[in-house]
């Protein structure tokens, strides 16, 4: 039965896989995330974190006091949009290194 | 683990410590305890890009990495775990004349050491990755034998194989101090923590345009309850391989390490169908990216300045800098979406070479740190060498050269092919 229950739909992690991971010694939420891959897909854990934490809490008898570290960007963002943020936020090391090399040649 | 005595205590259950523990156990030394303040894969071993390459600028690194790559090829069969190793090569790009000359010299040395490295013009590099825009590229080099692994199962593979042979691994177990006598470590004092005690240092950084955020207050990132279990274990030998945390532990013994932690950020995109063969690394701005076996484009870039000290928080500055450089290199990625970003710490030394071997004045302490962001790929071979060193007590030429005392004696080394 638990092999047919999906806890993480993005990465196809089933209840059986989470149970197996806990049995094999993954007793904290960060280790469980890494071992099963839950929460690393499109939704970044928005749908599955609570479900996985509940299973973990029920098995080890202790509720995790903190969720997994949230990873930005909170919503998937296109590279082109991030690239267009420009000098205000980003640094262009190629341009600066070229400029200093040109200066050296003069 | 409840006190007791061990032949070897290894501080740091990253890939370096676990590889060493496994090699010790394989050589019959199973009386080994590996301690870590956090969980497996929680430090740099679980946060790196998984690159494994032999393209370096020093003969030592080239030869060591040839052996590491060979170990990666056989890892799945020997350890019974899929590490998703893929030999798609490493494609290095340079965008300035000076760096192109360094790349030429390194490629020659690599060929002399038996690698198949070849130099490519901007036009030729498109034979390897047609999607790259070669504008502005001076010269490229390609070694088809380099590759990538998925770091997590690599760590678990060593951990499980070591445990199966009798090694004890204690996570959430932090070093608080040492007992010493006549210049030797006789015991290690440990405290057991909880997983939520260490998460605060990994939180998202708040500032963006104004640069990196303020340095974290260590007192606010550590939560060790008053009733935490404390214990002391006795040992013959201690191996310190705690990566960026090594200096703070060495300090408990009065040893000053010249290493500095250096935050390095990475991100991962939505999965794409396989199109990218090699890991591409631009030596000019520190951009690198590869396609994982899950299909994601995983990569990073150097961003300066980074906050001082241990800091594993993510910044918007990184994301913007990386996206700008990546879209310049591969314009067709413009509409591909970033799903997640994270950070880890390089363990940097002043001369770009690691600190390995025994420490003068502390006879039974063996150091293995300062791997410059290459610790993961070096660990398969270094674990063997460290275990041999502990088992035989013989000092090799390599360990003498990489010894901590070179900083006191002013005999510094070099390595120019460092990404980031």
mmCIF file of C-alpha atoms in Angstrom, chain B residues 117 185 240:
data_model
loop_
_atom_site.group_PDB
_atom_site.id
_atom_site.type_symbol
_atom_site.label_atom_id
_atom_site.label_comp_id
_atom_site.label_asym_id
_atom_site.label_seq_id
_atom_site.Cartn_x
_atom_site.Cartn_y
_atom_site.Cartn_z
ATOM 1 C CA UNK B 117 44.057 16.989 -22.782
ATOM 2 C CA UNK B 185 46.418 14.072 22.448
ATOM 3 C CA UNK B 240 41.472 16.440 11.693
#
